[in-house]
mmCIF file of C-alpha atoms and ligand atoms in Angstrom:
data_model
loop_
_atom_site.group_PDB
_atom_site.id
_atom_site.type_symbol
_atom_site.label_atom_id
_atom_site.label_comp_id
_atom_site.label_asym_id
_atom_site.label_seq_id
_atom_site.Cartn_x
_atom_site.Cartn_y
_atom_site.Cartn_z
ATOM 1 C CA UNK A 95 -0.107 0.334 0.236
ATOM 2 C CA UNK A 96 0.915 3.491 -0.601
ATOM 3 C CA UNK A 97 0.037 6.397 1.719
ATOM 4 C CA UNK A 98 0.386 10.129 0.813
ATOM 5 C CA UNK A 99 0.382 12.167 3.866
ATOM 6 C CA UNK A 100 -1.275 15.760 2.847
ATOM 7 C CA UNK A 101 -0.867 18.546 5.028
ATOM 8 C CA UNK A 102 -4.580 19.543 5.037
ATOM 9 C CA UNK A 103 -7.826 19.003 3.083
ATOM 10 C CA UNK A 104 -7.261 20.900 0.110
ATOM 11 C CA UNK A 105 -3.899 19.398 -0.301
ATOM 12 C CA UNK A 106 -5.242 15.870 0.262
ATOM 13 C CA UNK A 107 -7.709 16.463 -2.336
ATOM 14 C CA UNK A 108 -5.073 17.735 -4.549
ATOM 15 C CA UNK A 109 -3.658 14.369 -4.447
ATOM 16 C CA UNK A 110 -6.455 11.992 -5.095
ATOM 17 C CA UNK A 111 -7.950 14.563 -7.993
ATOM 18 C CA UNK A 112 -3.663 14.181 -8.963
ATOM 19 C CA UNK A 113 -4.173 10.287 -9.115
ATOM 20 C CA UNK A 114 -7.709 9.870 -10.725
ATOM 21 C CA UNK A 115 -6.150 12.466 -13.524
ATOM 22 C CA UNK A 116 -3.372 10.365 -14.196
ATOM 23 C CA UNK A 117 -5.770 7.609 -14.637
ATOM 24 C CA UNK A 118 -7.617 9.462 -17.008
ATOM 25 C CA UNK A 119 -4.703 10.511 -19.600
ATOM 26 C CA UNK A 120 -3.156 7.271 -19.240
ATOM 27 C CA UNK A 121 -6.134 5.596 -20.605
ATOM 28 C CA UNK A 122 -8.692 7.926 -21.663
ATOM 29 C CA UNK A 123 -11.493 5.788 -21.851
ATOM 30 C CA UNK A 124 -11.238 4.952 -18.267
ATOM 31 C CA UNK A 125 -13.963 3.079 -15.854
ATOM 32 C CA UNK A 126 -13.928 5.216 -12.740
ATOM 33 C CA UNK A 127 -15.181 3.675 -9.456
ATOM 34 C CA UNK A 128 -16.703 7.056 -7.561
ATOM 35 C CA UNK A 129 -17.567 7.547 -4.479
ATOM 36 C CA UNK A 130 -20.287 10.381 -2.501
ATOM 37 C CA UNK A 131 -19.772 11.738 0.758
ATOM 38 C CA UNK A 132 -17.849 14.495 2.103
ATOM 39 C CA UNK A 133 -14.428 13.876 1.806
ATOM 40 C CA UNK A 134 -13.960 13.412 -2.158
ATOM 41 C CA UNK A 135 -15.879 16.592 -2.598
ATOM 42 C CA UNK A 136 -12.908 18.933 -2.821
ATOM 43 C CA UNK A 137 -11.463 16.274 -5.143
ATOM 44 C CA UNK A 138 -14.537 16.362 -7.592
ATOM 45 C CA UNK A 139 -14.066 19.976 -7.433
ATOM 46 C CA UNK A 140 -10.439 20.096 -8.242
ATOM 47 C CA UNK A 141 -10.970 17.481 -11.118
ATOM 48 C CA UNK A 142 -13.768 20.092 -12.537
ATOM 49 C CA UNK A 143 -10.830 22.669 -12.297
ATOM 50 C CA UNK A 144 -8.668 21.176 -14.328
ATOM 51 C CA UNK A 145 -11.355 19.853 -16.622
ATOM 52 C CA UNK A 146 -12.317 23.770 -17.134
ATOM 53 C CA UNK A 147 -8.654 24.905 -17.897
ATOM 54 C CA UNK A 148 -8.576 21.984 -20.475
ATOM 55 C CA UNK A 149 -6.217 19.522 -18.966
ATOM 56 C CA UNK A 150 -8.395 16.825 -18.589
ATOM 57 C CA UNK A 151 -11.079 15.133 -20.848
ATOM 58 C CA UNK A 152 -13.783 12.684 -19.296
ATOM 59 C CA UNK A 153 -15.266 12.244 -23.291
ATOM 60 C CA UNK A 154 -14.529 8.857 -23.632
ATOM 61 C CA UNK A 155 -14.605 8.145 -19.502
ATOM 62 C CA UNK A 156 -17.473 5.720 -17.552
ATOM 63 C CA UNK A 157 -18.067 5.535 -14.544
ATOM 64 C CA UNK A 158 -19.360 3.432 -11.511
ATOM 65 C CA UNK A 159 -20.833 3.935 -8.412
ATOM 66 C CA UNK A 160 -20.992 2.598 -5.371
ATOM 67 C CA UNK A 161 -23.813 2.783 -3.697
ATOM 68 C CA UNK A 162 -27.868 4.269 -3.369
ATOM 69 C CA UNK A 163 -30.269 4.707 -0.682
ATOM 70 C CA UNK A 164 -33.137 2.107 -1.765
ATOM 71 C CA UNK A 165 -36.451 4.460 -2.319
ATOM 72 C CA UNK A 166 -34.633 7.844 -3.489
ATOM 73 C CA UNK A 167 -35.392 9.168 -6.715
ATOM 74 C CA UNK A 168 -32.358 10.458 -8.639
ATOM 75 C CA UNK A 169 -33.516 13.837 -8.438
ATOM 76 C CA UNK A 170 -33.879 13.759 -4.838
ATOM 77 C CA UNK A 171 -31.607 15.815 -3.194
ATOM 78 C CA UNK A 172 -29.853 13.221 -0.941
ATOM 79 C CA UNK A 173 -30.038 10.347 -3.832
ATOM 80 C CA UNK A 174 -26.363 9.446 -4.641
ATOM 81 C CA UNK A 175 -27.497 9.956 -8.283
ATOM 82 C CA UNK A 176 -28.131 13.835 -7.690
ATOM 83 C CA UNK A 177 -25.011 14.529 -5.520
ATOM 84 C CA UNK A 178 -22.875 12.774 -8.238
ATOM 85 C CA UNK A 179 -24.469 15.247 -11.150
ATOM 86 C CA UNK A 180 -24.177 18.197 -8.849
ATOM 87 C CA UNK A 181 -20.965 17.841 -7.474
ATOM 88 C CA UNK A 182 -19.455 15.728 -10.570
ATOM 89 C CA UNK A 183 -21.138 15.025 -13.512
ATOM 90 C CA UNK A 184 -23.036 18.212 -14.288
ATOM 91 C CA UNK A 185 -19.529 20.237 -14.855
ATOM 92 C CA UNK A 186 -17.399 17.530 -17.106
ATOM 93 C CA UNK A 187 -18.368 16.477 -20.143
ATOM 94 C CA UNK A 188 -18.650 12.554 -19.271
ATOM 95 C CA UNK A 189 -21.348 11.250 -21.558
ATOM 96 C CA UNK A 190 -24.279 11.289 -19.448
ATOM 97 C CA UNK A 191 -25.388 7.552 -20.398
ATOM 98 C CA UNK A 192 -21.751 6.614 -19.482
ATOM 99 C CA UNK A 193 -22.347 7.356 -16.081
ATOM 100 C CA UNK A 194 -23.942 4.541 -13.571
ATOM 101 C CA UNK A 195 -25.496 4.534 -10.114
ATOM 102 C CA UNK A 196 -27.643 1.892 -8.539
ATOM 103 C CA UNK A 197 -31.345 3.046 -9.344
ATOM 104 C CA UNK A 198 -32.707 3.407 -6.292
ATOM 105 C CA UNK A 199 -36.335 3.453 -7.492
ATOM 106 C CA UNK A 200 -35.906 -0.061 -9.268
ATOM 107 C CA UNK A 201 -39.290 -1.885 -7.996
ATOM 108 C CA UNK A 202 -37.017 -5.010 -7.613
ATOM 109 C CA UNK A 203 -33.884 -3.876 -5.583
ATOM 110 C CA UNK A 204 -32.371 -7.660 -6.042
ATOM 111 C CA UNK A 205 -33.124 -7.698 -9.823
ATOM 112 C CA UNK A 206 -31.239 -3.636 -9.824
ATOM 113 C CA UNK A 207 -28.177 -5.278 -8.266
ATOM 114 C CA UNK A 208 -28.257 -8.751 -10.676
ATOM 115 C CA UNK A 209 -28.277 -6.089 -13.195
ATOM 116 C CA UNK A 210 -25.499 -3.379 -11.717
ATOM 117 C CA UNK A 211 -22.942 -6.255 -11.264
ATOM 118 C CA UNK A 212 -23.652 -6.774 -15.157
ATOM 119 C CA UNK A 213 -23.040 -3.278 -15.567
ATOM 120 C CA UNK A 214 -19.778 -3.457 -14.280
ATOM 121 C CA UNK A 215 -19.178 -6.866 -16.030
ATOM 122 C CA UNK A 216 -20.137 -5.112 -19.275
ATOM 123 C CA UNK A 217 -17.717 -2.425 -18.774
ATOM 124 C CA UNK A 218 -14.348 -4.790 -18.275
ATOM 125 C CA UNK A 219 -14.252 -3.595 -14.784
ATOM 126 C CA UNK A 220 -13.055 -1.068 -12.488
ATOM 127 C CA UNK A 221 -9.713 0.818 -13.221
ATOM 128 C CA UNK A 222 -9.552 2.965 -10.188
ATOM 129 C CA UNK A 223 -12.488 2.953 -7.031
ATOM 130 C CA UNK A 224 -12.534 5.801 -5.450
ATOM 131 C CA UNK A 225 -13.162 5.444 -1.483
ATOM 132 C CA UNK A 226 -14.164 7.115 1.886
ATOM 133 C CA UNK A 227 -14.183 5.225 4.800
ATOM 134 C CA UNK A 228 -17.298 5.459 8.039
ATOM 135 C CA UNK A 229 -16.205 5.389 11.237
ATOM 136 C CA UNK A 230 -16.997 2.128 11.492
ATOM 137 C CA UNK A 231 -15.061 0.920 8.797
ATOM 138 C CA UNK A 232 -17.408 0.489 6.454
ATOM 139 C CA UNK A 233 -16.968 1.179 2.138
ATOM 140 C CA UNK A 234 -19.806 1.824 0.419
ATOM 141 C CA UNK A 235 -22.586 0.578 2.557
ATOM 142 C CA UNK A 236 -20.969 -2.903 3.461
ATOM 143 C CA UNK A 237 -21.219 -2.009 7.527
ATOM 144 C CA UNK A 238 -18.917 -4.214 10.223
ATOM 145 C CA UNK A 239 -20.206 -8.061 9.701
ATOM 146 C CA UNK A 240 -20.684 -7.836 6.413
ATOM 147 C CA UNK A 241 -20.025 -11.038 4.352
ATOM 148 C CA UNK A 242 -16.148 -10.561 2.021
ATOM 149 C CA UNK A 243 -17.685 -12.428 -1.037
ATOM 150 C CA UNK A 244 -20.777 -10.694 -1.767
ATOM 151 C CA UNK A 245 -21.159 -8.240 -5.060
ATOM 152 C CA UNK A 246 -23.649 -5.410 -5.202
ATOM 153 C CA UNK A 247 -26.648 -6.160 -2.856
ATOM 154 C CA UNK A 248 -29.059 -4.745 -0.754
ATOM 155 C CA UNK A 249 -28.080 -4.066 2.897
ATOM 156 C CA UNK A 250 -30.482 -2.972 6.007
ATOM 157 C CA UNK A 251 -27.766 0.300 7.519
ATOM 158 C CA UNK A 252 -27.379 0.094 10.837
ATOM 159 C CA UNK A 253 -28.253 2.757 13.396
ATOM 160 C CA UNK A 254 -24.824 4.294 13.687
ATOM 161 C CA UNK A 255 -25.179 5.190 9.756
ATOM 162 C CA UNK A 256 -28.447 6.410 10.178
ATOM 163 C CA UNK A 257 -27.121 8.626 12.568
ATOM 164 C CA UNK A 258 -24.247 10.049 10.640
ATOM 165 C CA UNK A 259 -26.320 10.524 7.720
ATOM 166 C CA UNK A 260 -29.437 12.482 9.561
ATOM 167 C CA UNK A 261 -28.044 15.786 9.122
ATOM 168 C CA UNK A 262 -28.468 15.620 5.407
ATOM 169 C CA UNK A 263 -31.942 15.133 5.875
ATOM 170 C CA UNK A 264 -34.516 17.236 7.731
ATOM 171 C CA UNK A 265 -35.232 14.621 10.315
ATOM 172 C CA UNK A 266 -33.791 11.317 11.076
ATOM 173 C CA UNK A 267 -37.275 8.968 10.026
ATOM 174 C CA UNK A 268 -36.475 10.842 6.535
ATOM 175 C CA UNK A 269 -33.149 8.966 6.268
ATOM 176 C CA UNK A 270 -33.878 5.328 4.241
ATOM 177 C CA UNK A 271 -32.974 2.416 6.372
ATOM 178 C CA UNK A 272 -31.576 0.144 3.175
ATOM 179 C CA UNK A 273 -29.576 0.800 0.565
ATOM 180 C CA UNK A 274 -27.595 -0.847 -2.725
ATOM 181 C CA UNK A 275 -23.845 -1.099 -2.452
ATOM 182 C CA UNK A 276 -21.162 -2.732 -4.555
ATOM 183 C CA UNK A 277 -20.154 -5.373 -1.879
ATOM 184 C CA UNK A 278 -16.944 -6.189 -0.887
ATOM 185 C CA UNK A 279 -15.815 -8.562 -3.876
ATOM 186 C CA UNK A 280 -16.535 -5.759 -6.247
ATOM 187 C CA UNK A 281 -14.632 -3.144 -4.629
ATOM 188 C CA UNK A 282 -11.748 -5.678 -4.474
ATOM 189 C CA UNK A 283 -11.797 -6.511 -8.035
ATOM 190 C CA UNK A 284 -10.834 -3.225 -9.047
ATOM 191 C CA UNK A 285 -7.315 -2.553 -10.781
ATOM 192 C CA UNK A 286 -6.815 -0.143 -8.347
ATOM 193 C CA UNK A 287 -7.750 1.752 -5.195
ATOM 194 C CA UNK A 288 -7.806 4.749 -4.046
ATOM 195 C CA UNK A 289 -9.121 5.527 -0.482
ATOM 196 C CA UNK A 290 -9.177 9.044 0.738
ATOM 197 C CA UNK A 291 -9.793 10.136 4.365
ATOM 198 C CA UNK A 292 -9.389 13.231 6.376
ATOM 199 C CA UNK A 293 -10.071 15.064 9.671
ATOM 200 C CA UNK A 294 -8.903 13.843 13.118
ATOM 201 C CA UNK A 295 -12.454 12.205 13.807
ATOM 202 C CA UNK A 296 -10.892 9.408 11.212
ATOM 203 C CA UNK A 297 -7.813 8.516 12.890
ATOM 204 C CA UNK A 298 -8.452 5.936 15.064
ATOM 205 C CA UNK A 299 -10.667 3.752 12.117
ATOM 206 C CA UNK A 300 -7.603 4.498 9.677
ATOM 207 C CA UNK A 301 -5.497 3.024 11.999
ATOM 208 C CA UNK A 302 -7.400 0.222 13.147
ATOM 209 C CA UNK A 303 -7.988 -0.834 8.899
ATOM 210 C CA UNK A 304 -4.559 -0.364 8.213
ATOM 211 C CA UNK A 305 -3.100 -1.984 10.745
ATOM 212 C CA UNK A 306 -5.170 -4.076 12.810
ATOM 213 C CA UNK A 307 -5.782 -7.975 11.785
ATOM 214 C CA UNK A 308 -8.029 -8.307 8.575
ATOM 215 C CA UNK A 309 -12.027 -9.017 9.961
ATOM 216 C CA UNK A 310 -15.299 -8.374 8.877
ATOM 217 C CA UNK A 311 -15.897 -6.215 12.115
ATOM 218 C CA UNK A 312 -13.914 -3.607 9.955
ATOM 219 C CA UNK A 313 -14.989 -3.959 6.689
ATOM 220 C CA UNK A 314 -12.165 -1.654 5.418
ATOM 221 C CA UNK A 315 -9.302 -3.628 6.786
ATOM 222 C CA UNK A 316 -9.962 -5.992 3.696
ATOM 223 C CA UNK A 317 -8.181 -3.127 1.870
ATOM 224 C CA UNK A 318 -4.498 -5.155 3.463
ATOM 225 C CA UNK A 319 -5.352 -7.659 0.953
ATOM 226 C CA UNK A 320 -5.201 -5.788 -2.026
ATOM 227 C CA UNK A 321 -2.350 -5.550 -4.996
ATOM 228 C CA UNK A 322 -2.804 -2.044 -5.418
ATOM 229 C CA UNK A 323 -4.281 0.576 -2.866
ATOM 230 C CA UNK A 324 -3.630 4.083 -2.748
ATOM 231 C CA UNK A 325 -4.547 5.977 0.599
ATOM 232 C CA UNK A 326 -4.120 9.336 0.472
ATOM 233 C CA UNK A 327 -5.337 11.233 3.910
ATOM 234 C CA UNK A 328 -4.595 14.633 5.603
ATOM 235 C CA UNK A 329 -2.249 14.597 8.419
ATOM 236 C CA UNK A 330 -4.935 14.347 10.930
ATOM 237 C CA UNK A 331 -6.368 11.547 9.675
ATOM 238 C CA UNK A 332 -3.099 9.388 9.313
ATOM 239 C CA UNK A 333 -1.979 10.993 12.876
ATOM 240 C CA UNK A 334 -2.354 7.048 14.474
ATOM 241 C CA UNK A 335 -0.774 5.687 11.573
HETATM 242 C C1 LIG B 510 -19.906 7.058 0.089
HETATM 243 C C2 LIG B 510 -20.094 5.844 0.354
HETATM 244 C C3 LIG B 510 -19.201 5.820 2.065
HETATM 245 C C4 LIG B 510 -18.744 7.102 2.549
HETATM 246 C C5 LIG B 510 -18.458 6.592 4.100
HETATM 247 C C6 LIG B 510 -17.491 8.037 4.341
HETATM 248 O O1 LIG B 510 -20.418 6.383 -1.634
HETATM 249 O O2 LIG B 510 -19.817 4.673 0.033
HETATM 250 O O3 LIG B 510 -19.091 4.869 2.605
HETATM 251 O O4 LIG B 510 -17.674 7.024 2.054
HETATM 252 O O5 LIG B 510 -19.428 7.304 4.623
HETATM 253 O O6 LIG B 510 -18.185 9.000 4.195
HETATM 254 P P1 LIG B 510 -17.825 10.984 4.369
HETATM 255 O O7 LIG B 510 -16.536 10.939 3.673
HETATM 256 O O8 LIG B 510 -18.577 11.517 4.529
HETATM 257 O O9 LIG B 510 -16.797 10.577 5.826
#
């Protein structure tokens, strides 16, 4: 695993964007695995900036997102599709038809998971998967205890995750209780993984995940077994490593 220590959130975002843009420059038809959440927002901003300067072209890029809430429409302000449109896709020249996020409104979420697995396979797999990490070590919506061998599947969200995400909704009851997520197996099949972490509140879980035992109780700990992981964090998040 390679580790880059950045001074602060901004330089962490810039370093992460450097790595994604290197991928896109070297392979203009890259398949990007993307994440939502607060951590990668600065990375997306930086990529948009370089696109606007003419340094990046997303014309042939394809994307697959990690996860989506079950029951939220694509234009719901808290849906992950909406997040991706407003934070990234609407500002670059990626082909809208080449962007994939699980469909939260699918009538049959299990069938949607099977379809999504086929989408990832059809694209030939993921070249670089961007991941944030939850305070409990979740990656995507793979919560502690989740089997390592799953591909895209439906999960019941844990109380702690619902509570952490409640800040984005009017009230806690509005947070969906289920989500569709790529599984650990899908994530581990990506050819490269870029983990972004920021802030002192992530320091303890970063240490546990990357220096502790590999266990389903800390989903991100499986990343220790991936041959091509880059961890980019600010000094605060990496302070306990
Ligand atoms: C987002 C996702 C989540 C987040 C994680 C960290 O698509 O799957 O696993 O990456 O919850 O979120 P932030 O970055 O908000 O701390």
